[in-house]
Amino acid sequence: MGSLFPEIYLVRHGETEWSASGKHTGRTDIPLTAAGEAAARAMAHRLNGLSFSAVWSSPSQRALNTCLLAGFGATGTRKADLAEWDYGAYEGLTTKQILAERPGWRLFRDGCPGGETAADVGARADAIIGQLRGTGGSVLLFSSAHFLRVLAARWLGLAPEDGALLVLDTASLSIIGYEHDLAEPVIRGWNQR
């Protein structure tokens, strides 16, 4: 934090019933739990005093409500490309349930039948990155874990599959930006709770 260059603040939405139970929540619109709402309100204190040239949110109610409760609802713009990974046939299932049917499965390597692959999510992340780099200022994003992990990997110039190396908890704050110049993208902070 405290860079001379624009910083991108990534906020994973607060807890939902499905995130608490480990169910894959892509396009199903699940509300925040009471604990998720409290964590979203606490995010306001963590972001207090920061200014952003833009605030963008996934269209999901879990991301939008986290944005609202964190105090940025009035300035937030919905961006369809910030939506979580489309899990297709695996929507609502836990990893344990999927592995029982498909041993050895890995989301970032194998994708989801009837849903997205890592490359699909990477293409959406690349579109967002293009828009971020065009803003010229710091931006605040509200989205979901797997999408934000791919976004961070692509920010660094890594393959979308490399998002598997990064973990995000609910209501976490991460920061991506630059080090010495705008040609040197870095992670400035990760999974801060």
PDB file of N, CA and C in Angstrom, residues 91-150:
ATOM      1  N   GLU A  91     -22.410 -26.480 -10.364  1.00  0.00           N
ATOM      2  CA  GLU A  91     -23.010 -25.426  -9.551  1.00  0.00           C
ATOM      3  C   GLU A  91     -23.715 -26.047  -8.347  1.00  0.00           C
ATOM      4  N   GLY A  92     -23.407 -25.528  -7.160  1.00  0.00           N
ATOM      5  CA  GLY A  92     -24.056 -25.992  -5.938  1.00  0.00           C
ATOM      6  C   GLY A  92     -23.446 -27.239  -5.331  1.00  0.00           C
ATOM      7  N   LEU A  93     -22.422 -27.791  -5.967  1.00  0.00           N
ATOM      8  CA  LEU A  93     -21.759 -28.986  -5.436  1.00  0.00           C
ATOM      9  C   LEU A  93     -20.484 -28.596  -4.710  1.00  0.00           C
ATOM     10  N   THR A  94     -20.100 -29.399  -3.729  1.00  0.00           N
ATOM     11  CA  THR A  94     -18.812 -29.203  -3.060  1.00  0.00           C
ATOM     12  C   THR A  94     -17.731 -29.931  -3.855  1.00  0.00           C
ATOM     13  N   THR A  95     -16.498 -29.587  -3.609  1.00  0.00           N
ATOM     14  CA  THR A  95     -15.383 -30.281  -4.271  1.00  0.00           C
ATOM     15  C   THR A  95     -15.418 -31.771  -3.931  1.00  0.00           C
ATOM     16  N   LYS A  96     -15.746 -32.107  -2.685  1.00  0.00           N
ATOM     17  CA  LYS A  96     -15.823 -33.513  -2.274  1.00  0.00           C
ATOM     18  C   LYS A  96     -16.860 -34.268  -3.111  1.00  0.00           C
ATOM     19  N   GLN A  97     -18.012 -33.649  -3.344  1.00  0.00           N
ATOM     20  CA  GLN A  97     -19.051 -34.293  -4.161  1.00  0.00           C
ATOM     21  C   GLN A  97     -18.578 -34.481  -5.601  1.00  0.00           C
ATOM     22  N   ILE A  98     -17.908 -33.469  -6.145  1.00  0.00           N
ATOM     23  CA  ILE A  98     -17.422 -33.564  -7.527  1.00  0.00           C
ATOM     24  C   ILE A  98     -16.369 -34.663  -7.633  1.00  0.00           C
ATOM     25  N   LEU A  99     -15.454 -34.713  -6.680  1.00  0.00           N
ATOM     26  CA  LEU A  99     -14.389 -35.723  -6.711  1.00  0.00           C
ATOM     27  C   LEU A  99     -14.929 -37.138  -6.579  1.00  0.00           C
ATOM     28  N   ALA A 100     -16.060 -37.306  -5.911  1.00  0.00           N
ATOM     29  CA  ALA A 100     -16.675 -38.634  -5.805  1.00  0.00           C
ATOM     30  C   ALA A 100     -17.124 -39.126  -7.172  1.00  0.00           C
ATOM     31  N   GLU A 101     -17.559 -38.203  -8.038  1.00  0.00           N
ATOM     32  CA  GLU A 101     -17.993 -38.545  -9.395  1.00  0.00           C
ATOM     33  C   GLU A 101     -16.845 -38.500 -10.404  1.00  0.00           C
ATOM     34  N   ARG A 102     -15.873 -37.631 -10.139  1.00  0.00           N
ATOM     35  CA  ARG A 102     -14.785 -37.397 -11.090  1.00  0.00           C
ATOM     36  C   ARG A 102     -13.447 -37.296 -10.334  1.00  0.00           C
ATOM     37  N   PRO A 103     -12.894 -38.444  -9.932  1.00  0.00           N
ATOM     38  CA  PRO A 103     -11.653 -38.438  -9.165  1.00  0.00           C
ATOM     39  C   PRO A 103     -10.530 -37.686  -9.910  1.00  0.00           C
ATOM     40  N   GLY A 104      -9.767 -36.909  -9.146  1.00  0.00           N
ATOM     41  CA  GLY A 104      -8.645 -36.181  -9.718  1.00  0.00           C
ATOM     42  C   GLY A 104      -9.009 -34.829 -10.320  1.00  0.00           C
ATOM     43  N   TRP A 105     -10.294 -34.477 -10.313  1.00  0.00           N
ATOM     44  CA  TRP A 105     -10.721 -33.215 -10.917  1.00  0.00           C
ATOM     45  C   TRP A 105     -10.088 -32.026 -10.218  1.00  0.00           C
ATOM     46  N   ARG A 106      -9.682 -31.039 -11.009  1.00  0.00           N
ATOM     47  CA  ARG A 106      -9.174 -29.761 -10.503  1.00  0.00           C
ATOM     48  C   ARG A 106      -9.806 -28.653 -11.325  1.00  0.00           C
ATOM     49  N   LEU A 107     -10.484 -27.724 -10.654  1.00  0.00           N
ATOM     50  CA  LEU A 107     -11.207 -26.653 -11.331  1.00  0.00           C
ATOM     51  C   LEU A 107     -10.335 -25.906 -12.324  1.00  0.00           C
ATOM     52  N   PHE A 108      -9.187 -25.419 -11.887  1.00  0.00           N
ATOM     53  CA  PHE A 108      -8.366 -24.566 -12.738  1.00  0.00           C
ATOM     54  C   PHE A 108      -7.759 -25.319 -13.923  1.00  0.00           C
ATOM     55  N   ARG A 109      -7.619 -26.617 -13.803  1.00  0.00           N
ATOM     56  CA  ARG A 109      -7.085 -27.423 -14.899  1.00  0.00           C
ATOM     57  C   ARG A 109      -8.192 -27.946 -15.821  1.00  0.00           C
ATOM     58  N   ASP A 110      -9.300 -28.378 -15.211  1.00  0.00           N
ATOM     59  CA  ASP A 110     -10.311 -29.125 -15.948  1.00  0.00           C
ATOM     60  C   ASP A 110     -11.573 -28.338 -16.305  1.00  0.00           C
ATOM     61  N   GLY A 111     -11.813 -27.210 -15.629  1.00  0.00           N
ATOM     62  CA  GLY A 111     -13.035 -26.476 -15.884  1.00  0.00           C
ATOM     63  C   GLY A 111     -14.257 -27.260 -15.445  1.00  0.00           C
ATOM     64  N   CYS A 112     -15.416 -26.881 -15.986  1.00  0.00           N
ATOM     65  CA  CYS A 112     -16.683 -27.486 -15.570  1.00  0.00           C
ATOM     66  C   CYS A 112     -17.532 -27.840 -16.786  1.00  0.00           C
ATOM     67  N   PRO A 113     -18.095 -29.053 -16.823  1.00  0.00           N
ATOM     68  CA  PRO A 113     -18.984 -29.399 -17.932  1.00  0.00           C
ATOM     69  C   PRO A 113     -20.197 -28.478 -17.966  1.00  0.00           C
ATOM     70  N   GLY A 114     -20.461 -27.919 -19.123  1.00  0.00           N
ATOM     71  CA  GLY A 114     -21.578 -26.999 -19.270  1.00  0.00           C
ATOM     72  C   GLY A 114     -21.291 -25.620 -18.703  1.00  0.00           C
ATOM     73  N   GLY A 115     -20.067 -25.388 -18.245  1.00  0.00           N
ATOM     74  CA  GLY A 115     -19.674 -24.102 -17.673  1.00  0.00           C
ATOM     75  C   GLY A 115     -18.417 -23.582 -18.344  1.00  0.00           C
ATOM     76  N   GLU A 116     -17.592 -22.896 -17.575  1.00  0.00           N
ATOM     77  CA  GLU A 116     -16.397 -22.257 -18.133  1.00  0.00           C
ATOM     78  C   GLU A 116     -15.122 -23.039 -17.848  1.00  0.00           C
ATOM     79  N   THR A 117     -14.146 -22.796 -18.704  1.00  0.00           N
ATOM     80  CA  THR A 117     -12.784 -23.264 -18.483  1.00  0.00           C
ATOM     81  C   THR A 117     -11.982 -22.104 -17.906  1.00  0.00           C
ATOM     82  N   ALA A 118     -10.763 -22.392 -17.458  1.00  0.00           N
ATOM     83  CA  ALA A 118      -9.890 -21.317 -16.965  1.00  0.00           C
ATOM     84  C   ALA A 118      -9.632 -20.300 -18.076  1.00  0.00           C
ATOM     85  N   ALA A 119      -9.497 -20.764 -19.302  1.00  0.00           N
ATOM     86  CA  ALA A 119      -9.258 -19.842 -20.425  1.00  0.00           C
ATOM     87  C   ALA A 119     -10.451 -18.901 -20.630  1.00  0.00           C
ATOM     88  N   ASP A 120     -11.660 -19.413 -20.460  1.00  0.00           N
ATOM     89  CA  ASP A 120     -12.862 -18.568 -20.581  1.00  0.00           C
ATOM     90  C   ASP A 120     -12.846 -17.460 -19.519  1.00  0.00           C
ATOM     91  N   VAL A 121     -12.557 -17.848 -18.288  1.00  0.00           N
ATOM     92  CA  VAL A 121     -12.516 -16.875 -17.194  1.00  0.00           C
ATOM     93  C   VAL A 121     -11.354 -15.908 -17.418  1.00  0.00           C
ATOM     94  N   GLY A 122     -10.225 -16.435 -17.923  1.00  0.00           N
ATOM     95  CA  GLY A 122      -9.071 -15.594 -18.226  1.00  0.00           C
ATOM     96  C   GLY A 122      -9.383 -14.534 -19.273  1.00  0.00           C
ATOM     97  N   ALA A 123     -10.186 -14.864 -20.257  1.00  0.00           N
ATOM     98  CA  ALA A 123     -10.565 -13.883 -21.284  1.00  0.00           C
ATOM     99  C   ALA A 123     -11.385 -12.749 -20.668  1.00  0.00           C
ATOM    100  N   ARG A 124     -12.282 -13.085 -19.732  1.00  0.00           N
ATOM    101  CA  ARG A 124     -13.047 -12.037 -19.042  1.00  0.00           C
ATOM    102  C   ARG A 124     -12.132 -11.193 -18.165  1.00  0.00           C
ATOM    103  N   ALA A 125     -11.181 -11.857 -17.486  1.00  0.00           N
ATOM    104  CA  ALA A 125     -10.226 -11.124 -16.647  1.00  0.00           C
ATOM    105  C   ALA A 125      -9.379 -10.181 -17.497  1.00  0.00           C
ATOM    106  N   ASP A 126      -8.949 -10.638 -18.669  1.00  0.00           N
ATOM    107  CA  ASP A 126      -8.155  -9.788 -19.560  1.00  0.00           C
ATOM    108  C   ASP A 126      -8.944  -8.552 -19.991  1.00  0.00           C
ATOM    109  N   ALA A 127     -10.243  -8.712 -20.237  1.00  0.00           N
ATOM    110  CA  ALA A 127     -11.082  -7.569 -20.615  1.00  0.00           C
ATOM    111  C   ALA A 127     -11.141  -6.555 -19.472  1.00  0.00           C
ATOM    112  N   ILE A 128     -11.292  -7.041 -18.240  1.00  0.00           N
ATOM    113  CA  ILE A 128     -11.321  -6.149 -17.070  1.00  0.00           C
ATOM    114  C   ILE A 128      -9.962  -5.462 -16.905  1.00  0.00           C
ATOM    115  N   ILE A 129      -8.881  -6.202 -17.066  1.00  0.00           N
ATOM    116  CA  ILE A 129      -7.538  -5.624 -16.928  1.00  0.00           C
ATOM    117  C   ILE A 129      -7.321  -4.519 -17.953  1.00  0.00           C
ATOM    118  N   GLY A 130      -7.775  -4.712 -19.167  1.00  0.00           N
ATOM    119  CA  GLY A 130      -7.663  -3.674 -20.185  1.00  0.00           C
ATOM    120  C   GLY A 130      -8.376  -2.399 -19.751  1.00  0.00           C
ATOM    121  N   GLN A 131      -9.564  -2.572 -19.156  1.00  0.00           N
ATOM    122  CA  GLN A 131     -10.319  -1.413 -18.671  1.00  0.00           C
ATOM    123  C   GLN A 131      -9.626  -0.770 -17.467  1.00  0.00           C
ATOM    124  N   LEU A 132      -9.078  -1.602 -16.573  1.00  0.00           N
ATOM    125  CA  LEU A 132      -8.373  -1.074 -15.395  1.00  0.00           C
ATOM    126  C   LEU A 132      -7.181  -0.222 -15.793  1.00  0.00           C
ATOM    127  N   ARG A 133      -6.405  -0.726 -16.733  1.00  0.00           N
ATOM    128  CA  ARG A 133      -5.205   0.005 -17.148  1.00  0.00           C
ATOM    129  C   ARG A 133      -5.565   1.292 -17.880  1.00  0.00           C
ATOM    130  N   GLY A 134      -6.777   1.358 -18.408  1.00  0.00           N
ATOM    131  CA  GLY A 134      -7.222   2.560 -19.092  1.00  0.00           C
ATOM    132  C   GLY A 134      -7.761   3.638 -18.164  1.00  0.00           C
ATOM    133  N   THR A 135      -8.014   3.311 -16.887  1.00  0.00           N
ATOM    134  CA  THR A 135      -8.586   4.297 -15.975  1.00  0.00           C
ATOM    135  C   THR A 135      -7.557   5.320 -15.501  1.00  0.00           C
ATOM    136  N   GLY A 136      -6.303   4.894 -15.375  1.00  0.00           N
ATOM    137  CA  GLY A 136      -5.259   5.803 -14.914  1.00  0.00           C
ATOM    138  C   GLY A 136      -5.310   6.102 -13.431  1.00  0.00           C
ATOM    139  N   GLY A 137      -6.210   5.486 -12.700  1.00  0.00           N
ATOM    140  CA  GLY A 137      -6.315   5.735 -11.266  1.00  0.00           C
ATOM    141  C   GLY A 137      -6.565   4.445 -10.519  1.00  0.00           C
ATOM    142  N   SER A 138      -6.648   4.560  -9.212  1.00  0.00           N
ATOM    143  CA  SER A 138      -6.919   3.392  -8.377  1.00  0.00           C
ATOM    144  C   SER A 138      -8.394   3.007  -8.499  1.00  0.00           C
ATOM    145  N   VAL A 139      -8.642   1.701  -8.485  1.00  0.00           N
ATOM    146  CA  VAL A 139      -9.994   1.173  -8.683  1.00  0.00           C
ATOM    147  C   VAL A 139     -10.285   0.154  -7.588  1.00  0.00           C
ATOM    148  N   LEU A 140     -11.533   0.112  -7.142  1.00  0.00           N
ATOM    149  CA  LEU A 140     -12.004  -0.835  -6.145  1.00  0.00           C
ATOM    150  C   LEU A 140     -12.938  -1.820  -6.830  1.00  0.00           C
ATOM    151  N   LEU A 141     -12.642  -3.127  -6.696  1.00  0.00           N
ATOM    152  CA  LEU A 141     -13.449  -4.178  -7.327  1.00  0.00           C
ATOM    153  C   LEU A 141     -14.068  -5.076  -6.265  1.00  0.00           C
ATOM    154  N   PHE A 142     -15.334  -5.448  -6.457  1.00  0.00           N
ATOM    155  CA  PHE A 142     -16.026  -6.413  -5.614  1.00  0.00           C
ATOM    156  C   PHE A 142     -16.423  -7.598  -6.494  1.00  0.00           C
ATOM    157  N   SER A 143     -15.966  -8.792  -6.129  1.00  0.00           N
ATOM    158  CA  SER A 143     -16.290  -9.970  -6.924  1.00  0.00           C
ATOM    159  C   SER A 143     -16.165 -11.209  -6.055  1.00  0.00           C
ATOM    160  N   SER A 144     -15.938 -12.356  -6.708  1.00  0.00           N
ATOM    161  CA  SER A 144     -15.880 -13.654  -6.046  1.00  0.00           C
ATOM    162  C   SER A 144     -14.490 -14.270  -6.166  1.00  0.00           C
ATOM    163  N   ALA A 145     -14.242 -15.279  -5.361  1.00  0.00           N
ATOM    164  CA  ALA A 145     -12.895 -15.827  -5.181  1.00  0.00           C
ATOM    165  C   ALA A 145     -12.230 -16.326  -6.453  1.00  0.00           C
ATOM    166  N   HIS A 146     -12.856 -17.265  -7.151  1.00  0.00           N
ATOM    167  CA  HIS A 146     -12.170 -17.870  -8.294  1.00  0.00           C
ATOM    168  C   HIS A 146     -11.930 -16.859  -9.405  1.00  0.00           C
ATOM    169  N   PHE A 147     -12.887 -15.974  -9.644  1.00  0.00           N
ATOM    170  CA  PHE A 147     -12.645 -14.951 -10.657  1.00  0.00           C
ATOM    171  C   PHE A 147     -11.482 -14.055 -10.253  1.00  0.00           C
ATOM    172  N   LEU A 148     -11.470 -13.586  -9.012  1.00  0.00           N
ATOM    173  CA  LEU A 148     -10.403 -12.688  -8.573  1.00  0.00           C
ATOM    174  C   LEU A 148      -9.033 -13.368  -8.591  1.00  0.00           C
ATOM    175  N   ARG A 149      -9.003 -14.666  -8.340  1.00  0.00           N
ATOM    176  CA  ARG A 149      -7.734 -15.407  -8.400  1.00  0.00           C
ATOM    177  C   ARG A 149      -7.201 -15.439  -9.838  1.00  0.00           C
ATOM    178  N   VAL A 150      -8.097 -15.659 -10.795  1.00  0.00           N
ATOM    179  CA  VAL A 150      -7.685 -15.630 -12.204  1.00  0.00           C
ATOM    180  C   VAL A 150      -7.274 -14.222 -12.601  1.00  0.00           C
TER     181      VAL A 150
END
